[in-house]
Coordinates of C-alpha atoms in Angstrom, one line a residue:
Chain A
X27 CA 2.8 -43.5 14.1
X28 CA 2.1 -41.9 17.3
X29 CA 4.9 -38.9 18.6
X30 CA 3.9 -37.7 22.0
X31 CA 5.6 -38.7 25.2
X32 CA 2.7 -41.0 25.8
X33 CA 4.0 -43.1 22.5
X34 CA 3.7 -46.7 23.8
X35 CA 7.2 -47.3 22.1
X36 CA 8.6 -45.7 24.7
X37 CA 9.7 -48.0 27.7
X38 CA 10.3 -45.8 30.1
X39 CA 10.5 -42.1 30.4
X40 CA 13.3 -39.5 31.6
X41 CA 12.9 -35.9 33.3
X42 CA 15.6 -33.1 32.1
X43 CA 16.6 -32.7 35.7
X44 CA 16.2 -36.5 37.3
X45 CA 19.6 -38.5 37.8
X46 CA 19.1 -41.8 38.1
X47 CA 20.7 -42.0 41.3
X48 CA 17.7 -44.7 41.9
X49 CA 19.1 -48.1 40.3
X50 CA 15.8 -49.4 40.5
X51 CA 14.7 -46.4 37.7
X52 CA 11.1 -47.2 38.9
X53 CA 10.9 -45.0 41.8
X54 CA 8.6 -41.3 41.5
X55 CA 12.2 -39.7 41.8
X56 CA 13.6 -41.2 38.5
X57 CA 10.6 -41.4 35.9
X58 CA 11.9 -40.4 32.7
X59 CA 11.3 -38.4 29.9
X60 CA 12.2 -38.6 26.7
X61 CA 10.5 -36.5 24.0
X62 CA 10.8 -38.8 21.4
X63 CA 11.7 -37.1 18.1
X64 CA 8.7 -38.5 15.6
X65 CA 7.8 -38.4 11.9
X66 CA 5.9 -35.2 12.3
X67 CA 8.7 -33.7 13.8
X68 CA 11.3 -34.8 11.2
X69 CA 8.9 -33.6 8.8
X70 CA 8.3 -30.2 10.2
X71 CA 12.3 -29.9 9.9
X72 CA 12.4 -30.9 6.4
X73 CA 9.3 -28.9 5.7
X74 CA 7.5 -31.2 3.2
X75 CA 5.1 -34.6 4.1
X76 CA 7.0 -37.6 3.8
X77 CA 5.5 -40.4 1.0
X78 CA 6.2 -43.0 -1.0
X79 CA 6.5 -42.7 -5.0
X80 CA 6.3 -46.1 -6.2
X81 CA 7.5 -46.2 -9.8
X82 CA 5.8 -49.1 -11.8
X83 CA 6.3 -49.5 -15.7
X84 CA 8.1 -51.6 -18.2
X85 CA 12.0 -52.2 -18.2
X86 CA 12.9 -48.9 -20.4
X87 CA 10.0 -46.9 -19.8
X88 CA 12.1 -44.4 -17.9
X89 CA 11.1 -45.2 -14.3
X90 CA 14.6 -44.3 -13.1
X91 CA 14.9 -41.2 -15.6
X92 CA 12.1 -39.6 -14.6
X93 CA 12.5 -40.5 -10.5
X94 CA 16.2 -38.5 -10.7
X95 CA 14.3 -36.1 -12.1
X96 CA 11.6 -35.3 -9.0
X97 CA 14.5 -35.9 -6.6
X98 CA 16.3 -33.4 -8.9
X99 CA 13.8 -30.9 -9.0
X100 CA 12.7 -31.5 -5.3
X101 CA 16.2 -31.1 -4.4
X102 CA 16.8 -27.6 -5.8
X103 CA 13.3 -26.6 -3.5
X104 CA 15.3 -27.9 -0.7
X105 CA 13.2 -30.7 0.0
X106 CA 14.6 -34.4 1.4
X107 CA 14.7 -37.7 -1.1
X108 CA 16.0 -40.6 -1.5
X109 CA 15.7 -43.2 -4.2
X110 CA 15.5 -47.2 -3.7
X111 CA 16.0 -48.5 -6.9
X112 CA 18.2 -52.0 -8.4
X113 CA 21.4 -50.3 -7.5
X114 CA 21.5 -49.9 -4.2
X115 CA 19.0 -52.4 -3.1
X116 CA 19.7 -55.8 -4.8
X117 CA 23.4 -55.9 -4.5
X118 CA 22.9 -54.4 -0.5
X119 CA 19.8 -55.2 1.7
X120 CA 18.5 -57.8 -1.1
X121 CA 21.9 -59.5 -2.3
X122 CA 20.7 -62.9 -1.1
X123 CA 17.8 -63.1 -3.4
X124 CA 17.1 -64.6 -6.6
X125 CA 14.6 -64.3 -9.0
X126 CA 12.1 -67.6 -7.2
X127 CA 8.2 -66.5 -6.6
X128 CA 9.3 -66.4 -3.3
X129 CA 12.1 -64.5 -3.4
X130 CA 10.4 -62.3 -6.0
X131 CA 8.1 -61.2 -3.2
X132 CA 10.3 -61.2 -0.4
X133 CA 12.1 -58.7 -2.6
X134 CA 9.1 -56.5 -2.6
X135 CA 8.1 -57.0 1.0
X136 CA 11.8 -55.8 1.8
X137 CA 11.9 -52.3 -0.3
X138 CA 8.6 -52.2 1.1
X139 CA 9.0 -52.4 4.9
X140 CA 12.3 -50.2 4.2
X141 CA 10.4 -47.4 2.4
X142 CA 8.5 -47.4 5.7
X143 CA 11.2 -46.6 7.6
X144 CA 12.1 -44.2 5.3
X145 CA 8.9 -42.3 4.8
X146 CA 9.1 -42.5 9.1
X147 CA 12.0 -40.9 8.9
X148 CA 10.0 -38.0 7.2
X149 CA 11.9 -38.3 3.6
X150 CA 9.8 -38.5 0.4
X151 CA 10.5 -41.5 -1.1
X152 CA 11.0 -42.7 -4.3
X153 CA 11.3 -46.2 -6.0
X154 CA 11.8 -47.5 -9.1
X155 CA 11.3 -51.0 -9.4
X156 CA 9.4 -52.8 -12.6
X157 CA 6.6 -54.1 -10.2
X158 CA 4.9 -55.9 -12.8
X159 CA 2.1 -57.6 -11.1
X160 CA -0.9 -56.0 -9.2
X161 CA -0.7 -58.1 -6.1
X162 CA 2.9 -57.1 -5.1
X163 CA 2.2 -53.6 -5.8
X164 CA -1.3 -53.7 -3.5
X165 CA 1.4 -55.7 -0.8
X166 CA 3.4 -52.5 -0.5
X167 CA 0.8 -50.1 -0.5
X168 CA -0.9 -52.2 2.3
X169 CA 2.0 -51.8 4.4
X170 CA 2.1 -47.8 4.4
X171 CA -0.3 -45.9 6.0
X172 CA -3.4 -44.3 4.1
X173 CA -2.2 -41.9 1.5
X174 CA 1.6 -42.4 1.9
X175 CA 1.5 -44.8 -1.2
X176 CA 1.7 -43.0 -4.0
X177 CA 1.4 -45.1 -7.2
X178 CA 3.2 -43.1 -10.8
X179 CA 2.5 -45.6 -13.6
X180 CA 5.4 -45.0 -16.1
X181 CA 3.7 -45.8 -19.4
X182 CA 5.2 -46.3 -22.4
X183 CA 4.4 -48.3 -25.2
X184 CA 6.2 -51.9 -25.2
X185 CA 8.1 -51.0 -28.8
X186 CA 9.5 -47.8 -27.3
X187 CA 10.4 -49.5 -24.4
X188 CA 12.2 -51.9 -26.5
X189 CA 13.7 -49.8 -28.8
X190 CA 15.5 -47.8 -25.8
X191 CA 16.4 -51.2 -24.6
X192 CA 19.4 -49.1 -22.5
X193 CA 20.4 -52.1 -21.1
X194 CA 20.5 -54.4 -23.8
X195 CA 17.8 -56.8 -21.8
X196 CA 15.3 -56.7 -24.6
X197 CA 17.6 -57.9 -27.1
X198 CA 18.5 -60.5 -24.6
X199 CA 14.9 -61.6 -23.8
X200 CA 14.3 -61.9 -27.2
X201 CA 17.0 -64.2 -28.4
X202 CA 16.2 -66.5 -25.2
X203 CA 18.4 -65.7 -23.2
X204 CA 16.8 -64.0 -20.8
X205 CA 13.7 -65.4 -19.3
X206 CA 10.5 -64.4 -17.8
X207 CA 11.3 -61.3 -18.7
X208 CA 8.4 -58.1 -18.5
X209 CA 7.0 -57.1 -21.7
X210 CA 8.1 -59.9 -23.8
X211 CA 7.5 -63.8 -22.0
X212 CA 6.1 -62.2 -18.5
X213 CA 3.0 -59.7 -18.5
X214 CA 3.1 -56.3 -17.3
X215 CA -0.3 -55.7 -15.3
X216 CA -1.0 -52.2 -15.4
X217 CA -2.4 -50.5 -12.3
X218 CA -6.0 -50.2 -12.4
X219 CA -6.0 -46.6 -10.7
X220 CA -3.0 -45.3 -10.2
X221 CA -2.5 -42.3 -7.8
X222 CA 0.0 -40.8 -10.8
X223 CA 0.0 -41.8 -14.6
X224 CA 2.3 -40.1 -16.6
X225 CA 3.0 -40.9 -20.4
X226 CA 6.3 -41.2 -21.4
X227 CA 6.3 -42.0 -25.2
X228 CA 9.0 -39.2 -26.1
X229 CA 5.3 -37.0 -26.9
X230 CA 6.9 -34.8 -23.8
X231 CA 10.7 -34.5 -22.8
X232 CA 11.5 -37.0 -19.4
X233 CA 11.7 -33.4 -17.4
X234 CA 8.3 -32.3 -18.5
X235 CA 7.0 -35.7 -17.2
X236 CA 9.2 -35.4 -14.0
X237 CA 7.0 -31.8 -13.5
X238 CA 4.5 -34.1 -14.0
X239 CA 4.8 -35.8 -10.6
X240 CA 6.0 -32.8 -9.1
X241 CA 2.7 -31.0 -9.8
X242 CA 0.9 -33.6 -8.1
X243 CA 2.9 -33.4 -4.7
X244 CA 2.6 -29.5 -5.1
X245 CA -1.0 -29.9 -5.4
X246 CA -1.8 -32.1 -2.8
X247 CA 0.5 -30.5 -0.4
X248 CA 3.0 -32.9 0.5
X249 CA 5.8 -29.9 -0.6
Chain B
X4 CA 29.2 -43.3 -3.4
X5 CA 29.9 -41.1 -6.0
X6 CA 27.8 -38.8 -7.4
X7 CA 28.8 -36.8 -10.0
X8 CA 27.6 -37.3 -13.5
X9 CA 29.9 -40.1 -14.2
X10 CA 28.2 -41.7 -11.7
X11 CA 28.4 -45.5 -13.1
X12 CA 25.1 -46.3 -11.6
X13 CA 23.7 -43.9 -13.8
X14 CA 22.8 -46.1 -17.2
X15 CA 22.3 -43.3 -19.6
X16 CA 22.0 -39.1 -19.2
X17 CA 19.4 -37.0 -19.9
X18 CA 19.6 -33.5 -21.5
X19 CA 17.0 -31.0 -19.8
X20 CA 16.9 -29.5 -23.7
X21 CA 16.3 -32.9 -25.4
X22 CA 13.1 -35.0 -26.5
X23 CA 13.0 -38.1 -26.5
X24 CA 12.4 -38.0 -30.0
X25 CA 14.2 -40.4 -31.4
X26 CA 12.7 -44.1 -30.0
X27 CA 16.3 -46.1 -30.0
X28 CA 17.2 -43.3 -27.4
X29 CA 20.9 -43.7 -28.7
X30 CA 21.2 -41.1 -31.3
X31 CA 23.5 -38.5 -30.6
X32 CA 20.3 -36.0 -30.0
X33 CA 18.8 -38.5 -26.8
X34 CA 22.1 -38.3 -24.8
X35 CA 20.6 -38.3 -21.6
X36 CA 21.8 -36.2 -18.2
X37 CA 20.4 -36.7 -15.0
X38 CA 22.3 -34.5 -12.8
X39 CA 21.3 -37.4 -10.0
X40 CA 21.7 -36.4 -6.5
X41 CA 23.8 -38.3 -4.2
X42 CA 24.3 -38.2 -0.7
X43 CA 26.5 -34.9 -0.8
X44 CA 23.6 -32.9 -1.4
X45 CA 21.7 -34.4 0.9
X46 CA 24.8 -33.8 3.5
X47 CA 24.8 -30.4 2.1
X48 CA 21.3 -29.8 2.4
X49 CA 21.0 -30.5 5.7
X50 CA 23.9 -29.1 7.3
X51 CA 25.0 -32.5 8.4
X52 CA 27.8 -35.3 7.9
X53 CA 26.1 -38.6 7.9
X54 CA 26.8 -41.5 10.0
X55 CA 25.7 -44.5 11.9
X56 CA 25.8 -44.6 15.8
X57 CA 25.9 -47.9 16.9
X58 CA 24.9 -48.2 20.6
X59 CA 25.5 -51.2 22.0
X60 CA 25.5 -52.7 25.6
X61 CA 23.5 -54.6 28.5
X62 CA 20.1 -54.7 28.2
X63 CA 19.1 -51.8 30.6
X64 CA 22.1 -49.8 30.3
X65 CA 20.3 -47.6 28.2
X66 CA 21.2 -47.5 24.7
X67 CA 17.7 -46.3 23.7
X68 CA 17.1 -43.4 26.0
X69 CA 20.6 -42.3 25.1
X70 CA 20.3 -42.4 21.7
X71 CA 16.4 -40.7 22.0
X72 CA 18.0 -37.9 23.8
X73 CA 20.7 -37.6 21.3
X74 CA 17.8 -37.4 18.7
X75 CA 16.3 -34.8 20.4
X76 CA 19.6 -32.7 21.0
X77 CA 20.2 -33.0 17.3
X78 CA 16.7 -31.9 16.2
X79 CA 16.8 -28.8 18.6
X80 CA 19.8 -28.2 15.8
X81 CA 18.0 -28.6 13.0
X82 CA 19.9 -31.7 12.1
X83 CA 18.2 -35.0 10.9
X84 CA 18.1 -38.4 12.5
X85 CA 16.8 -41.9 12.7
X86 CA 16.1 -44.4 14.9
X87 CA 16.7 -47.9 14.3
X88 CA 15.4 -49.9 17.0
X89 CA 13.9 -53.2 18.4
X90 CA 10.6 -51.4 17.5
X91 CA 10.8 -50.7 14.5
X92 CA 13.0 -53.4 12.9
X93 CA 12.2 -56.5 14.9
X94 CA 8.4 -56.0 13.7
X95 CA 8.9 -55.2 10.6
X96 CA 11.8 -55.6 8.2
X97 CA 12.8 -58.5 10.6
X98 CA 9.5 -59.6 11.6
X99 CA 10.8 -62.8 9.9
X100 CA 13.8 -64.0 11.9
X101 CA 14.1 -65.7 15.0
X102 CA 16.6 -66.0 17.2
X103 CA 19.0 -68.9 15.9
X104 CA 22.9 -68.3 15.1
X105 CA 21.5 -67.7 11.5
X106 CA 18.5 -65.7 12.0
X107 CA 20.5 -63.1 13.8
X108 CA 23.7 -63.2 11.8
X109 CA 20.4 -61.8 9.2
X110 CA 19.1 -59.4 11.1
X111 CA 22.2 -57.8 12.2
X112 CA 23.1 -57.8 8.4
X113 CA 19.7 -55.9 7.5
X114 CA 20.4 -53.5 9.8
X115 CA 23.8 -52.8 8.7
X116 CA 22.5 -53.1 5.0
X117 CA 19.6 -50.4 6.0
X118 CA 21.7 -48.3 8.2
X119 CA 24.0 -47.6 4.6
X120 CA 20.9 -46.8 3.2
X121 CA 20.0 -44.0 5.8
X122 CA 23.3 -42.9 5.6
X123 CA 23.7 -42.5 2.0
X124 CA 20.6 -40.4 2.6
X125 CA 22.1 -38.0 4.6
X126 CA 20.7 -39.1 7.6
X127 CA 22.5 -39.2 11.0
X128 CA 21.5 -42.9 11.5
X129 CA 21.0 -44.5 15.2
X130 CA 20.7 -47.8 16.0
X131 CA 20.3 -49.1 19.5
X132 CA 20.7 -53.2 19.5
X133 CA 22.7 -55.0 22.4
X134 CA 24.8 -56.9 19.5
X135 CA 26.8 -58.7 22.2
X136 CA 29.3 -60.0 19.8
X137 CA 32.1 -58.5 18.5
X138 CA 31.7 -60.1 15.1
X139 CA 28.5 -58.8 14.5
X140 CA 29.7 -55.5 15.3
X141 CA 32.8 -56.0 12.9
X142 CA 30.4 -57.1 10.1
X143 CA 28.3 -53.7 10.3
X144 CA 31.3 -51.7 10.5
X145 CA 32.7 -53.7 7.8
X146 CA 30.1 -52.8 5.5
X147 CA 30.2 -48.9 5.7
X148 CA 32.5 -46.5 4.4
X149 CA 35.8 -45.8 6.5
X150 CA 34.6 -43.3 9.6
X151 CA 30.8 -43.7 8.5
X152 CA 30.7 -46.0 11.4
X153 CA 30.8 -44.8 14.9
X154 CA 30.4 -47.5 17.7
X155 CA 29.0 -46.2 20.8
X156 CA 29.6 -48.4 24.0
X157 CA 27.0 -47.6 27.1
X158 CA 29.0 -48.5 29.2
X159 CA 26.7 -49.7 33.2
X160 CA 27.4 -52.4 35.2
X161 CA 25.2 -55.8 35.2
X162 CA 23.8 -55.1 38.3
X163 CA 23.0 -51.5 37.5
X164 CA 20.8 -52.6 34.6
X165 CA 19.6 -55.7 36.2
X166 CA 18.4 -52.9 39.0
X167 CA 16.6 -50.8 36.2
X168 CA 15.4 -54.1 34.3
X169 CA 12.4 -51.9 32.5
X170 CA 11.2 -54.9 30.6
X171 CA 11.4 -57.2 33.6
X172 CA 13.4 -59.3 31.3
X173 CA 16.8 -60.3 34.0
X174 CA 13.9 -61.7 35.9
X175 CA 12.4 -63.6 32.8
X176 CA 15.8 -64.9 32.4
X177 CA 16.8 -65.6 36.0
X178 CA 13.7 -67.7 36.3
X179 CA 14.6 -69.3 33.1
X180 CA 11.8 -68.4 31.4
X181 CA 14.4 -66.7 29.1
X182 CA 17.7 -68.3 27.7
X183 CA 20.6 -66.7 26.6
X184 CA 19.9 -63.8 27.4
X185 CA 22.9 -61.2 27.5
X186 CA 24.5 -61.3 31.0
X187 CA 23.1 -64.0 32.5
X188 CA 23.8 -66.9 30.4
X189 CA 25.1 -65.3 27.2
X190 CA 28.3 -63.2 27.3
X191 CA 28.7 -59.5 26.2
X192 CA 32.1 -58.7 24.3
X193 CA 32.9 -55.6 25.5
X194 CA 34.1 -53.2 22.5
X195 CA 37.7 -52.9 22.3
X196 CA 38.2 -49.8 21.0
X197 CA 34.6 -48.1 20.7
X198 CA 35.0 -44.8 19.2
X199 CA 32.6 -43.4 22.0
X200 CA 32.4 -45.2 25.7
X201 CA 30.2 -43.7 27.7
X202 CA 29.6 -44.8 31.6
X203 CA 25.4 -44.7 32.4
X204 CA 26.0 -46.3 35.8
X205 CA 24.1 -43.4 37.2
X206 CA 27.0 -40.6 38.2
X207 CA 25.8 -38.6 35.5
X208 CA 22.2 -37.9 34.1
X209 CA 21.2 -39.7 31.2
X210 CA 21.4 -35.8 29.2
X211 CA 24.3 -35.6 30.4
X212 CA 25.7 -38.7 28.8
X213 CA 23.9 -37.9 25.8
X214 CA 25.5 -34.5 26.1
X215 CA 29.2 -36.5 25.5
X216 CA 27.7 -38.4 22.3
X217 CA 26.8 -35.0 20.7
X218 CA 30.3 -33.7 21.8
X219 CA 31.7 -36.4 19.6
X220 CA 29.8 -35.1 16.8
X221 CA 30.5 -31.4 17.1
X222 CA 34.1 -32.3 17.9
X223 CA 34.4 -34.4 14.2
X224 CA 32.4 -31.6 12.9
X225 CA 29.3 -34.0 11.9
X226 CA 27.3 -31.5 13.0

């Protein structure tokens, strides 16, 4: 998004030292300035490059776990986060949506044009969302601009998944009551090429994936 | 939103010592802890009290060049903020809704739903929509926290911003090319008891009134 004074978002444009004693506002005396404050500023301030991490896996394969982790770890180096996950997004912004094809990717186009505004707002954003299918995870990252999507494939295998089963869905799935559910009577596409794919069997311990991640924003400079 | 460890949106806690060893992840050895990080350390880390600004008035009496210059007078601090705008909402998370009774009752509510968001982020949050009716108004400040929400009237008489018109919309309108457009043929509810009124009728600069907003802040040591 463009930041100088010449950013076509801005209407009009207001001098430090011009009052608009003009009510017309269109007169040489009373063109305004406003140095609108911009992503690159707001990034400067937080000294990192904003991004998206969008965490993809199976229900249990520690997408949350391991995203607490980076913002925990990006924290303690000072750096800005914020996470979009079930919690705060389906009982807030999304509340009104059910689990439909439709809404399904309404859902998605939501967190999606909100990570935006996050990642505008120069904060490196994380979200944890199952994402099963390839199409609403290529929907997101055609919304950002190049290089802020940053995909972390969470992969763990189904039966570890299941036997976490932290939330009890699994069971659920299994005895019926729950369905279309990931893993068990929905597929899980894995991403073809993901930016970020980090194993988390139980091989490593969740922080050790979390450096994972962390490595990868070190490396490519976005902290 | 609380944040400590107890945090109830946290489903299970993760050791930084412990492996995920054992695959039911519900032995006594898997108790996880993510020490997650909530909007106090966000606060904390950037020197700032969050909360939402909510500029309201005419079209014209300058809601956005107010709140840009109170962006800029922040940042100068070191403090970080956000714009929520026409620009940025209407053409994207919104980009859906018209303008029925219904479609705007839903984009006021996204913007109240993603101004919490910003806010639980740590963000100093601004958003700069006319939202002539009260009720709207009363539904975002119903959905933040007590004293999150700070309601900023700019405060210029119809004429004043009909003069300035830097859209050329009162003409639109008083041609009839635009109905109900706030003023002409829609009413503006005046706040009743805005926490900040400011008067942009001219007899101060724009900075200047911008000047009184950051006041405010300093004065209920947000910033």
């Amino acid at each position: 998004m463009a930041c100088s004074r010449n950013d076509p978002r801005i209407d009009y444009h207001m001098d430090e030292n011009t009052r608009m004693s003009d009510k017309s506002g269109t007169t040489a005396n009373t063109v305004w300035h406003a140095h609108k404050i911009c992503r690159h500023h707001r990034e400067f301030l937080n000294g990192q490059r904003a991004c998206l991490l969008w965490f993809t896996g199976l229900s249990g394969s520690g997408k949350s776990t391991i995203a607490g982790l980076v913002e925990e770890r990006l924290h303690e180096q000072r750096k800005l986060t914020y996470l979009l996950d079930g919690d705060n997004v389906r009982k807030g912004m999304n509340g009104d949506l059910g689990f439909t094809d439709a809404d399904r990717i309404e859902n998605i186009r939501r967190i999606g044009e909100m990570s935006k505004l996050f990642v505008d707002a120069g904060v490196i954003t994380l979200s944890a969302f199952i994402s099963p299918f390839r199409s609403e995870r290529a929907a997101v990252r055609d919304l950002m601009r190049e290089g802020d999507f940053i995909e972390v494939f969470v992969d763990a295998p189904l039966d570890t998944c299941e036997g976490r089963d932290p939330k009890g869905l699994y069971q659920r799935a299994r005895s019926g009551e729950i369905k279309n559910f990931t893993g068990i009577d929905s597929p899980y596409e894995r991403p073809d090429a993901p930016e970020i794919h980090v194993v988390n069997d139980g091989s490593l311990s969740p922080r050790e994936v979390a450096d994972q991640v962390v490595g990868y924003l070190r490396q490519r400079q976005f902290i």
